[in-house]
Amino acid sequence: MSSSLSGKVILLTGAASGIGRGTAVKLHGLGAILAITDINEAGLAETFALCAGGSNSEHHTSHVLDVSNSANVNNRVAQVVAKYGHIDHVFNCAGVNPTSMSLIETSEAHFDKLISVNLKGMFNVTKATIPHMTAPGGSYVNVSSISGWNPDAGTAVYCATKFGVIGFSKCMALELGPKGIRVNIVAPGYIDTPTNAGIVRGTPEARQRMEQGNALGRMGTPEDIAGVSIST
Ligand code: NAI
C-alpha cells in the first residue's frame, strides 16, 4: 500500500475474518486509521476489539457492509468519507472461498453468489471509492487467488471470479494510474482461514495436497498475506 501507513485512512472489506482480519491487525500496528467493513457483524466486532490500543485506535470505525449490494456500499462509503474526508488506501478482500464441486453439481445460485461477491463486490467498492481517493498517492490492493492464475477442476466458478479480478484490476491500474493511484493484486496460495476449512480439513489428503501446493510446504497464514499486502 505504501511505505508509511501511519495516519493513512484505509478501507478494508472482508475484515471480519481470515486474511482481512490479519491485515487489519497488521495495519493497526503500523498506526493506520482503519474503516473496517464486513457482512459479518459479530466477526467485525472481534476484529475491532483486536485493533484496540494505541492513539490510532480511537479513530477506527467499523461498518457492516455487503459488498454485493451497491446501495449499501454507497451508503457506507459516504459515511466513511463524511468522517475522514478522504480515503488513502482500499483493501478489496471480501470474498467467498471455493466449494469443490463439478459443473453438473453447480447451481445457478452458487454461480450468482460468487460472481456477486467476488467480482461485482469489488466493482461496487471500487466505483464508490474512486472519487474520494487521495490522488496522487492513493492505492488499491485487490485480492485474487492462485486460482486466478491456475485452473483447478471442481472450482470453475471461483476460478472465473478470481481470473476476473485480475483482468478487472489490470484495467483499473491503466485507468487510475494517470491519476497517481496505484492498483496491485495479491494472489494467495492456500491459506489456513475459517472458510477454507471445509476443503483444508475435509480430509488429510486434501490438506496434504494444499500444503504441497505451496512452495514452503505448509499452509500460508493470514499474517503472511497481510505482510505482502501492506508492502505493495
Ligand atoms: P474468510 O472467510 O476468512 O474471510 C472472508 C470474509 O469476507 C468474511 O469475513 C466474510 O464475512 C466476508 N464476506 C463474504 N461475503 C461478503 C459480502 N457479501 N460482503 C462483505 N463481506 C463479505 O476467507 P479468507 O480466506 O480470509 O478470504 C479472504 C479473501 O482471500 C477472499 O477474497 C478469498 O477468495 C481470498 N483467497 C483466500 C485463499 C485461502 O486459501 N484462504 C486463497 C486465495 C485467495
PDB file of C-alpha atoms and ligand atoms in Angstrom:
ATOM      1  CA  MET A   1       0.000   0.000   0.000  1.00  0.00           C
ATOM      2  CA  SER A   2       2.675   2.486   0.965  1.00  0.00           C
ATOM      3  CA  SER A   3       5.998   2.690   2.760  1.00  0.00           C
ATOM      4  CA  SER A   4       4.489   4.771   5.578  1.00  0.00           C
ATOM      5  CA  LEU A   5       0.976   3.932   6.648  1.00  0.00           C
ATOM      6  CA  SER A   6       0.844   5.845   9.909  1.00  0.00           C
ATOM      7  CA  GLY A   7      -2.191   8.133   9.876  1.00  0.00           C
ATOM      8  CA  LYS A   8      -3.395   6.862   6.497  1.00  0.00           C
ATOM      9  CA  VAL A   9      -7.133   6.162   6.126  1.00  0.00           C
ATOM     10  CA  ILE A  10      -7.620   2.606   4.918  1.00  0.00           C
ATOM     11  CA  LEU A  11     -10.926   0.975   3.993  1.00  0.00           C
ATOM     12  CA  LEU A  12     -10.905  -2.818   4.253  1.00  0.00           C
ATOM     13  CA  THR A  13     -13.618  -5.206   3.089  1.00  0.00           C
ATOM     14  CA  GLY A  14     -13.860  -8.731   4.428  1.00  0.00           C
ATOM     15  CA  ALA A  15     -12.222  -7.616   7.672  1.00  0.00           C
ATOM     16  CA  ALA A  16     -14.217  -9.890   9.981  1.00  0.00           C
ATOM     17  CA  SER A  17     -12.128 -12.976   9.351  1.00  0.00           C
ATOM     18  CA  GLY A  18      -9.034 -14.581   7.913  1.00  0.00           C
ATOM     19  CA  ILE A  19      -6.842 -12.503   5.612  1.00  0.00           C
ATOM     20  CA  GLY A  20      -8.883  -9.306   6.049  1.00  0.00           C
ATOM     21  CA  ARG A  21      -8.663  -9.535   9.822  1.00  0.00           C
ATOM     22  CA  GLY A  22      -4.952 -10.352   9.763  1.00  0.00           C
ATOM     23  CA  THR A  23      -4.328  -7.343   7.526  1.00  0.00           C
ATOM     24  CA  ALA A  24      -6.415  -5.028   9.720  1.00  0.00           C
ATOM     25  CA  VAL A  25      -4.460  -6.043  12.807  1.00  0.00           C
ATOM     26  CA  LYS A  26      -1.162  -5.537  10.989  1.00  0.00           C
ATOM     27  CA  LEU A  27      -2.214  -2.104   9.699  1.00  0.00           C
ATOM     28  CA  HIS A  28      -3.397  -1.098  13.149  1.00  0.00           C
ATOM     29  CA  GLY A  29       0.048  -1.911  14.485  1.00  0.00           C
ATOM     30  CA  LEU A  30       1.553   0.392  11.830  1.00  0.00           C
ATOM     31  CA  GLY A  31      -0.542   3.340  13.010  1.00  0.00           C
ATOM     32  CA  ALA A  32      -3.079   3.400  10.163  1.00  0.00           C
ATOM     33  CA  ILE A  33      -6.633   4.660  10.647  1.00  0.00           C
ATOM     34  CA  LEU A  34      -9.000   1.867   9.754  1.00  0.00           C
ATOM     35  CA  ALA A  35     -12.517   1.720   8.337  1.00  0.00           C
ATOM     36  CA  ILE A  36     -13.122  -1.991   8.699  1.00  0.00           C
ATOM     37  CA  THR A  37     -16.141  -3.494   6.948  1.00  0.00           C
ATOM     38  CA  ASP A  38     -17.755  -6.890   6.517  1.00  0.00           C
ATOM     39  CA  ILE A  39     -21.175  -8.503   6.194  1.00  0.00           C
ATOM     40  CA  ASN A  40     -20.493 -10.449   9.418  1.00  0.00           C
ATOM     41  CA  GLU A  41     -21.262  -8.105  12.309  1.00  0.00           C
ATOM     42  CA  ALA A  42     -20.049 -10.388  15.105  1.00  0.00           C
ATOM     43  CA  GLY A  43     -16.744 -11.100  13.395  1.00  0.00           C
ATOM     44  CA  LEU A  44     -16.317  -7.422  12.670  1.00  0.00           C
ATOM     45  CA  ALA A  45     -16.700  -6.637  16.391  1.00  0.00           C
ATOM     46  CA  GLU A  46     -13.998  -9.194  17.176  1.00  0.00           C
ATOM     47  CA  THR A  47     -11.617  -7.617  14.656  1.00  0.00           C
ATOM     48  CA  PHE A  48     -12.402  -4.169  16.036  1.00  0.00           C
ATOM     49  CA  ALA A  49     -11.520  -5.390  19.528  1.00  0.00           C
ATOM     50  CA  LEU A  50      -8.229  -6.793  18.233  1.00  0.00           C
ATOM     51  CA  CYS A  51      -7.401  -3.318  16.879  1.00  0.00           C
ATOM     52  CA  ALA A  52      -7.777  -1.611  20.243  1.00  0.00           C
ATOM     53  CA  GLY A  53      -4.993   0.272  21.980  1.00  0.00           C
ATOM     54  CA  GLY A  54      -2.668   2.933  20.603  1.00  0.00           C
ATOM     55  CA  SER A  55      -3.590   6.502  19.724  1.00  0.00           C
ATOM     56  CA  ASN A  56      -4.822   5.493  16.259  1.00  0.00           C
ATOM     57  CA  SER A  57      -7.484   3.123  17.607  1.00  0.00           C
ATOM     58  CA  GLU A  58      -9.737   5.966  18.735  1.00  0.00           C
ATOM     59  CA  HIS A  59     -10.107   6.901  15.053  1.00  0.00           C
ATOM     60  CA  HIS A  60     -11.012   3.431  13.759  1.00  0.00           C
ATOM     61  CA  THR A  61     -14.570   2.776  12.594  1.00  0.00           C
ATOM     62  CA  SER A  62     -16.434  -0.393  11.782  1.00  0.00           C
ATOM     63  CA  HIS A  63     -19.317  -0.731   9.311  1.00  0.00           C
ATOM     64  CA  VAL A  64     -21.500  -3.688   8.400  1.00  0.00           C
ATOM     65  CA  LEU A  65     -21.348  -3.731   4.616  1.00  0.00           C
ATOM     66  CA  ASP A  66     -22.479  -6.205   1.964  1.00  0.00           C
ATOM     67  CA  VAL A  67     -20.165  -5.658  -0.996  1.00  0.00           C
ATOM     68  CA  SER A  68     -22.667  -7.244  -3.392  1.00  0.00           C
ATOM     69  CA  ASN A  69     -25.257  -4.539  -2.634  1.00  0.00           C
ATOM     70  CA  SER A  70     -24.314  -1.308  -4.407  1.00  0.00           C
ATOM     71  CA  ALA A  71     -26.743   0.875  -2.428  1.00  0.00           C
ATOM     72  CA  ASN A  72     -25.338  -0.446   0.835  1.00  0.00           C
ATOM     73  CA  VAL A  73     -21.779   0.094  -0.395  1.00  0.00           C
ATOM     74  CA  ASN A  74     -22.528   3.658  -1.493  1.00  0.00           C
ATOM     75  CA  ASN A  75     -24.088   4.493   1.884  1.00  0.00           C
ATOM     76  CA  ARG A  76     -21.222   3.043   3.876  1.00  0.00           C
ATOM     77  CA  VAL A  77     -18.565   4.713   1.756  1.00  0.00           C
ATOM     78  CA  ALA A  78     -20.416   8.020   2.186  1.00  0.00           C
ATOM     79  CA  GLN A  79     -20.278   7.510   5.973  1.00  0.00           C
ATOM     80  CA  VAL A  80     -16.556   6.807   5.844  1.00  0.00           C
ATOM     81  CA  VAL A  81     -15.913   9.905   3.720  1.00  0.00           C
ATOM     82  CA  ALA A  82     -18.109  12.043   5.992  1.00  0.00           C
ATOM     83  CA  LYS A  83     -15.885  11.056   8.924  1.00  0.00           C
ATOM     84  CA  TYR A  84     -12.424  11.174   7.362  1.00  0.00           C
ATOM     85  CA  GLY A  85     -12.887  13.407   4.315  1.00  0.00           C
ATOM     86  CA  HIS A  86     -10.905  11.089   2.067  1.00  0.00           C
ATOM     87  CA  ILE A  87      -9.589   7.524   1.646  1.00  0.00           C
ATOM     88  CA  ASP A  88      -5.897   6.775   1.135  1.00  0.00           C
ATOM     89  CA  HIS A  89      -5.989   3.038   0.520  1.00  0.00           C
ATOM     90  CA  VAL A  90      -8.556   0.304  -0.131  1.00  0.00           C
ATOM     91  CA  PHE A  91      -8.039  -3.387   0.623  1.00  0.00           C
ATOM     92  CA  ASN A  92     -10.613  -5.239  -1.508  1.00  0.00           C
ATOM     93  CA  CYS A  93     -10.588  -8.570   0.317  1.00  0.00           C
ATOM     94  CA  ALA A  94     -14.212  -9.701   0.832  1.00  0.00           C
ATOM     95  CA  GLY A  95     -14.834 -12.972  -0.889  1.00  0.00           C
ATOM     96  CA  VAL A  96     -16.428 -16.389  -0.818  1.00  0.00           C
ATOM     97  CA  ASN A  97     -13.921 -19.218  -0.968  1.00  0.00           C
ATOM     98  CA  PRO A  98     -14.330 -22.234  -3.254  1.00  0.00           C
ATOM     99  CA  THR A  99     -16.529 -25.203  -2.637  1.00  0.00           C
ATOM    100  CA  SER A 100     -15.209 -28.123  -4.611  1.00  0.00           C
ATOM    101  CA  MET A 101     -17.976 -29.307  -6.955  1.00  0.00           C
ATOM    102  CA  SER A 102     -18.367 -30.437 -10.529  1.00  0.00           C
ATOM    103  CA  LEU A 103     -20.036 -28.192 -13.077  1.00  0.00           C
ATOM    104  CA  ILE A 104     -23.007 -30.561 -13.166  1.00  0.00           C
ATOM    105  CA  GLU A 105     -23.448 -30.098  -9.403  1.00  0.00           C
ATOM    106  CA  THR A 106     -23.010 -26.322  -9.513  1.00  0.00           C
ATOM    107  CA  SER A 107     -26.264 -24.428  -9.049  1.00  0.00           C
ATOM    108  CA  GLU A 108     -27.173 -21.130 -10.639  1.00  0.00           C
ATOM    109  CA  ALA A 109     -27.495 -19.700  -7.114  1.00  0.00           C
ATOM    110  CA  HIS A 110     -23.886 -20.674  -6.333  1.00  0.00           C
ATOM    111  CA  PHE A 111     -22.720 -19.061  -9.577  1.00  0.00           C
ATOM    112  CA  ASP A 112     -24.650 -15.859  -8.833  1.00  0.00           C
ATOM    113  CA  LYS A 113     -23.343 -15.654  -5.257  1.00  0.00           C
ATOM    114  CA  LEU A 114     -19.683 -15.991  -6.178  1.00  0.00           C
ATOM    115  CA  ILE A 115     -19.955 -13.541  -9.053  1.00  0.00           C
ATOM    116  CA  SER A 116     -21.885 -11.008  -6.983  1.00  0.00           C
ATOM    117  CA  VAL A 117     -19.490 -11.093  -4.016  1.00  0.00           C
ATOM    118  CA  ASN A 118     -16.069 -11.843  -5.505  1.00  0.00           C
ATOM    119  CA  LEU A 119     -16.388  -9.809  -8.693  1.00  0.00           C
ATOM    120  CA  LYS A 120     -19.307  -7.393  -8.574  1.00  0.00           C
ATOM    121  CA  GLY A 121     -18.476  -6.634  -4.945  1.00  0.00           C
ATOM    122  CA  MET A 122     -15.027  -5.418  -5.945  1.00  0.00           C
ATOM    123  CA  PHE A 123     -16.587  -3.316  -8.701  1.00  0.00           C
ATOM    124  CA  ASN A 124     -19.109  -1.789  -6.273  1.00  0.00           C
ATOM    125  CA  VAL A 125     -16.480  -0.826  -3.706  1.00  0.00           C
ATOM    126  CA  THR A 126     -14.055   0.458  -6.323  1.00  0.00           C
ATOM    127  CA  LYS A 127     -16.647   2.585  -8.111  1.00  0.00           C
ATOM    128  CA  ALA A 128     -17.886   4.096  -4.837  1.00  0.00           C
ATOM    129  CA  THR A 129     -14.407   4.943  -3.546  1.00  0.00           C
ATOM    130  CA  ILE A 130     -12.626   6.320  -6.640  1.00  0.00           C
ATOM    131  CA  PRO A 131     -13.984   9.876  -6.256  1.00  0.00           C
ATOM    132  CA  HIS A 132     -12.678  10.031  -2.685  1.00  0.00           C
ATOM    133  CA  MET A 133      -9.225   8.549  -3.115  1.00  0.00           C
ATOM    134  CA  THR A 134      -6.126  10.552  -2.352  1.00  0.00           C
ATOM    135  CA  ALA A 135      -4.616  11.393  -5.741  1.00  0.00           C
ATOM    136  CA  PRO A 136      -1.791  11.191  -6.296  1.00  0.00           C
ATOM    137  CA  GLY A 137      -0.672   8.708  -3.669  1.00  0.00           C
ATOM    138  CA  GLY A 138      -3.703   6.501  -3.103  1.00  0.00           C
ATOM    139  CA  SER A 139      -3.783   2.798  -3.835  1.00  0.00           C
ATOM    140  CA  TYR A 140      -5.917  -0.312  -4.073  1.00  0.00           C
ATOM    141  CA  VAL A 141      -4.867  -3.832  -3.182  1.00  0.00           C
ATOM    142  CA  ASN A 142      -7.279  -6.361  -4.690  1.00  0.00           C
ATOM    143  CA  VAL A 143      -7.314  -9.964  -3.507  1.00  0.00           C
ATOM    144  CA  SER A 144      -7.366 -12.554  -6.275  1.00  0.00           C
ATOM    145  CA  SER A 145      -6.031 -16.076  -5.736  1.00  0.00           C
ATOM    146  CA  ILE A 146      -3.712 -18.703  -7.112  1.00  0.00           C
ATOM    147  CA  SER A 147      -6.991 -19.789  -8.732  1.00  0.00           C
ATOM    148  CA  GLY A 148      -6.808 -16.569 -10.734  1.00  0.00           C
ATOM    149  CA  TRP A 149      -3.745 -17.973 -12.493  1.00  0.00           C
ATOM    150  CA  ASN A 150      -4.074 -21.735 -12.301  1.00  0.00           C
ATOM    151  CA  PRO A 151      -7.267 -23.592 -13.107  1.00  0.00           C
ATOM    152  CA  ASP A 152      -8.328 -26.400 -10.804  1.00  0.00           C
ATOM    153  CA  ALA A 153     -11.002 -28.988 -11.585  1.00  0.00           C
ATOM    154  CA  GLY A 154     -14.043 -28.559  -9.376  1.00  0.00           C
ATOM    155  CA  THR A 155     -13.693 -24.813  -8.816  1.00  0.00           C
ATOM    156  CA  ALA A 156     -14.745 -23.372 -12.179  1.00  0.00           C
ATOM    157  CA  VAL A 157     -16.908 -20.552 -10.850  1.00  0.00           C
ATOM    158  CA  TYR A 158     -14.432 -19.488  -8.164  1.00  0.00           C
ATOM    159  CA  CYS A 159     -11.655 -19.572 -10.771  1.00  0.00           C
ATOM    160  CA  ALA A 160     -13.758 -17.434 -13.096  1.00  0.00           C
ATOM    161  CA  THR A 161     -14.198 -14.790 -10.397  1.00  0.00           C
ATOM    162  CA  LYS A 162     -10.518 -14.726  -9.489  1.00  0.00           C
ATOM    163  CA  PHE A 163      -9.357 -14.641 -13.130  1.00  0.00           C
ATOM    164  CA  GLY A 164     -11.880 -11.822 -13.447  1.00  0.00           C
ATOM    165  CA  VAL A 165     -10.372  -9.956 -10.503  1.00  0.00           C
ATOM    166  CA  ILE A 166      -7.011  -9.962 -12.276  1.00  0.00           C
ATOM    167  CA  GLY A 167      -8.435  -8.583 -15.530  1.00  0.00           C
ATOM    168  CA  PHE A 168     -10.516  -6.024 -13.670  1.00  0.00           C
ATOM    169  CA  SER A 169      -7.536  -4.897 -11.594  1.00  0.00           C
ATOM    170  CA  LYS A 170      -5.242  -4.549 -14.607  1.00  0.00           C
ATOM    171  CA  CYS A 171      -7.832  -2.309 -16.277  1.00  0.00           C
ATOM    172  CA  MET A 172      -8.197  -0.351 -13.016  1.00  0.00           C
ATOM    173  CA  ALA A 173      -4.446   0.204 -12.971  1.00  0.00           C
ATOM    174  CA  LEU A 174      -4.465   1.541 -16.519  1.00  0.00           C
ATOM    175  CA  GLU A 175      -7.395   3.854 -15.791  1.00  0.00           C
ATOM    176  CA  LEU A 176      -6.268   5.120 -12.377  1.00  0.00           C
ATOM    177  CA  GLY A 177      -2.521   5.166 -12.950  1.00  0.00           C
ATOM    178  CA  PRO A 178      -2.589   8.533 -14.745  1.00  0.00           C
ATOM    179  CA  LYS A 179      -4.297   9.993 -11.651  1.00  0.00           C
ATOM    180  CA  GLY A 180      -1.443   8.719  -9.465  1.00  0.00           C
ATOM    181  CA  ILE A 181      -3.492   5.922  -7.894  1.00  0.00           C
ATOM    182  CA  ARG A 182      -1.748   2.559  -7.862  1.00  0.00           C
ATOM    183  CA  VAL A 183      -3.532  -0.781  -8.176  1.00  0.00           C
ATOM    184  CA  ASN A 184      -1.972  -4.078  -7.154  1.00  0.00           C
ATOM    185  CA  ILE A 185      -3.191  -7.635  -6.923  1.00  0.00           C
ATOM    186  CA  VAL A 186      -2.385 -10.137  -4.210  1.00  0.00           C
ATOM    187  CA  ALA A 187      -2.943 -13.725  -5.348  1.00  0.00           C
ATOM    188  CA  PRO A 188      -2.529 -16.011  -2.318  1.00  0.00           C
ATOM    189  CA  GLY A 189      -1.898 -19.719  -2.474  1.00  0.00           C
ATOM    190  CA  TYR A 190      -3.536 -21.992   0.077  1.00  0.00           C
ATOM    191  CA  ILE A 191      -4.128 -20.054   3.293  1.00  0.00           C
ATOM    192  CA  ASP A 192      -5.445 -21.520   6.522  1.00  0.00           C
ATOM    193  CA  THR A 193      -8.546 -19.381   7.153  1.00  0.00           C
ATOM    194  CA  PRO A 194     -12.011 -20.218   8.507  1.00  0.00           C
ATOM    195  CA  THR A 195     -13.893 -20.597   5.233  1.00  0.00           C
ATOM    196  CA  ASN A 196     -11.121 -22.582   3.668  1.00  0.00           C
ATOM    197  CA  ALA A 197     -11.556 -25.091   6.486  1.00  0.00           C
ATOM    198  CA  GLY A 198     -14.152 -27.086   4.579  1.00  0.00           C
ATOM    199  CA  ILE A 199     -11.596 -28.007   1.964  1.00  0.00           C
ATOM    200  CA  VAL A 200      -8.442 -27.804   4.074  1.00  0.00           C
ATOM    201  CA  ARG A 201      -9.633 -30.005   6.873  1.00  0.00           C
ATOM    202  CA  GLY A 202     -12.075 -32.095   4.878  1.00  0.00           C
ATOM    203  CA  THR A 203      -9.652 -34.957   4.562  1.00  0.00           C
ATOM    204  CA  PRO A 204      -5.982 -35.385   5.480  1.00  0.00           C
ATOM    205  CA  GLU A 205      -5.292 -35.887   1.766  1.00  0.00           C
ATOM    206  CA  ALA A 206      -6.849 -32.520   0.910  1.00  0.00           C
ATOM    207  CA  ARG A 207      -4.731 -30.732   3.489  1.00  0.00           C
ATOM    208  CA  GLN A 208      -1.591 -32.506   2.322  1.00  0.00           C
ATOM    209  CA  ARG A 209      -2.368 -31.570  -1.277  1.00  0.00           C
ATOM    210  CA  MET A 210      -2.718 -27.928  -0.286  1.00  0.00           C
ATOM    211  CA  GLU A 211       0.467 -27.939   1.789  1.00  0.00           C
ATOM    212  CA  GLN A 212       2.374 -29.453  -1.089  1.00  0.00           C
ATOM    213  CA  GLY A 213       0.831 -26.900  -3.429  1.00  0.00           C
ATOM    214  CA  ASN A 214       2.623 -24.104  -1.551  1.00  0.00           C
ATOM    215  CA  ALA A 215       6.337 -23.585  -2.100  1.00  0.00           C
ATOM    216  CA  LEU A 216       7.029 -23.585   1.649  1.00  0.00           C
ATOM    217  CA  GLY A 217       5.334 -26.959   2.050  1.00  0.00           C
ATOM    218  CA  ARG A 218       2.858 -25.594   4.583  1.00  0.00           C
ATOM    219  CA  MET A 219      -0.421 -23.718   4.569  1.00  0.00           C
ATOM    220  CA  GLY A 220       0.001 -19.961   4.432  1.00  0.00           C
ATOM    221  CA  THR A 221      -1.316 -17.779   7.250  1.00  0.00           C
ATOM    222  CA  PRO A 222      -3.381 -14.582   7.138  1.00  0.00           C
ATOM    223  CA  GLU A 223      -0.313 -12.822   8.542  1.00  0.00           C
ATOM    224  CA  ASP A 224       1.769 -13.965   5.546  1.00  0.00           C
ATOM    225  CA  ILE A 225      -0.683 -12.278   3.188  1.00  0.00           C
ATOM    226  CA  ALA A 226      -1.010  -9.178   5.375  1.00  0.00           C
ATOM    227  CA  GLY A 227       2.743  -8.719   5.080  1.00  0.00           C
ATOM    228  CA  VAL A 228       2.607  -8.869   1.282  1.00  0.00           C
ATOM    229  CA  SER A 229      -0.480  -6.680   1.015  1.00  0.00           C
ATOM    230  CA  ILE A 230       0.881  -3.777   3.017  1.00  0.00           C
ATOM    231  CA  SER A 231       4.176  -3.745   1.139  1.00  0.00           C
ATOM    232  CA  THR A 232       2.658  -3.408  -2.346  1.00  0.00           C
TER     233      THR A 232
HETATM  234  P1  NAI B   1     -12.683 -15.675   5.236  1.00  0.00           P
HETATM  235  O1  NAI B   1     -13.984 -16.338   5.056  1.00  0.00           O
HETATM  236  O2  NAI B   1     -11.937 -15.927   6.484  1.00  0.00           O
HETATM  237  O3  NAI B   1     -12.893 -14.112   5.018  1.00  0.00           O
HETATM  238  C1  NAI B   1     -13.736 -13.644   4.010  1.00  0.00           C
HETATM  239  C2  NAI B   1     -14.572 -12.518   4.589  1.00  0.00           C
HETATM  240  O4  NAI B   1     -15.404 -11.987   3.549  1.00  0.00           O
HETATM  241  C3  NAI B   1     -15.512 -12.999   5.710  1.00  0.00           C
HETATM  242  O5  NAI B   1     -15.325 -12.213   6.869  1.00  0.00           O
HETATM  243  C4  NAI B   1     -16.879 -12.832   5.118  1.00  0.00           C
HETATM  244  O6  NAI B   1     -17.885 -12.499   6.090  1.00  0.00           O
HETATM  245  C5  NAI B   1     -16.652 -11.700   4.136  1.00  0.00           C
HETATM  246  N1  NAI B   1     -17.727 -11.634   3.161  1.00  0.00           N
HETATM  247  C6  NAI B   1     -18.319 -12.659   2.499  1.00  0.00           C
HETATM  248  N2  NAI B   1     -19.328 -12.197   1.748  1.00  0.00           N
HETATM  249  C7  NAI B   1     -19.361 -10.847   1.929  1.00  0.00           C
HETATM  250  C8  NAI B   1     -20.185  -9.811   1.423  1.00  0.00           C
HETATM  251  N3  NAI B   1     -21.199 -10.072   0.590  1.00  0.00           N
HETATM  252  N4  NAI B   1     -19.927  -8.535   1.811  1.00  0.00           N
HETATM  253  C9  NAI B   1     -18.922  -8.274   2.663  1.00  0.00           C
HETATM  254  N5  NAI B   1     -18.131  -9.206   3.206  1.00  0.00           N
HETATM  255  C10 NAI B   1     -18.355 -10.489   2.832  1.00  0.00           C
HETATM  256  O7  NAI B   1     -11.792 -16.076   3.986  1.00  0.00           O
HETATM  257  P2  NAI B   1     -10.287 -15.697   3.596  1.00  0.00           P
HETATM  258  O8  NAI B   1      -9.665 -16.982   3.268  1.00  0.00           O
HETATM  259  O9  NAI B   1      -9.671 -14.788   4.572  1.00  0.00           O
HETATM  260  O10 NAI B   1     -10.560 -14.938   2.215  1.00  0.00           O
HETATM  261  C11 NAI B   1     -10.271 -13.561   2.016  1.00  0.00           C
HETATM  262  C12 NAI B   1     -10.041 -13.360   0.535  1.00  0.00           C
HETATM  263  O11 NAI B   1      -8.892 -14.098   0.151  1.00  0.00           O
HETATM  264  C13 NAI B   1     -11.186 -13.869  -0.337  1.00  0.00           C
HETATM  265  O12 NAI B   1     -11.365 -12.970  -1.424  1.00  0.00           O
HETATM  266  C14 NAI B   1     -10.677 -15.217  -0.819  1.00  0.00           C
HETATM  267  O13 NAI B   1     -11.266 -15.642  -2.008  1.00  0.00           O
HETATM  268  C15 NAI B   1      -9.204 -14.900  -0.977  1.00  0.00           C
HETATM  269  N6  NAI B   1      -8.310 -16.058  -1.008  1.00  0.00           N
HETATM  270  C16 NAI B   1      -8.271 -16.944   0.019  1.00  0.00           C
HETATM  271  C17 NAI B   1      -7.399 -18.023  -0.047  1.00  0.00           C
HETATM  272  C18 NAI B   1      -7.332 -19.054   1.028  1.00  0.00           C
HETATM  273  O14 NAI B   1      -6.670 -20.094   0.810  1.00  0.00           O
HETATM  274  N7  NAI B   1      -7.926 -18.837   2.208  1.00  0.00           N
HETATM  275  C19 NAI B   1      -6.508 -18.226  -1.184  1.00  0.00           C
HETATM  276  C20 NAI B   1      -6.621 -17.211  -2.188  1.00  0.00           C
HETATM  277  C21 NAI B   1      -7.491 -16.168  -2.097  1.00  0.00           C
END
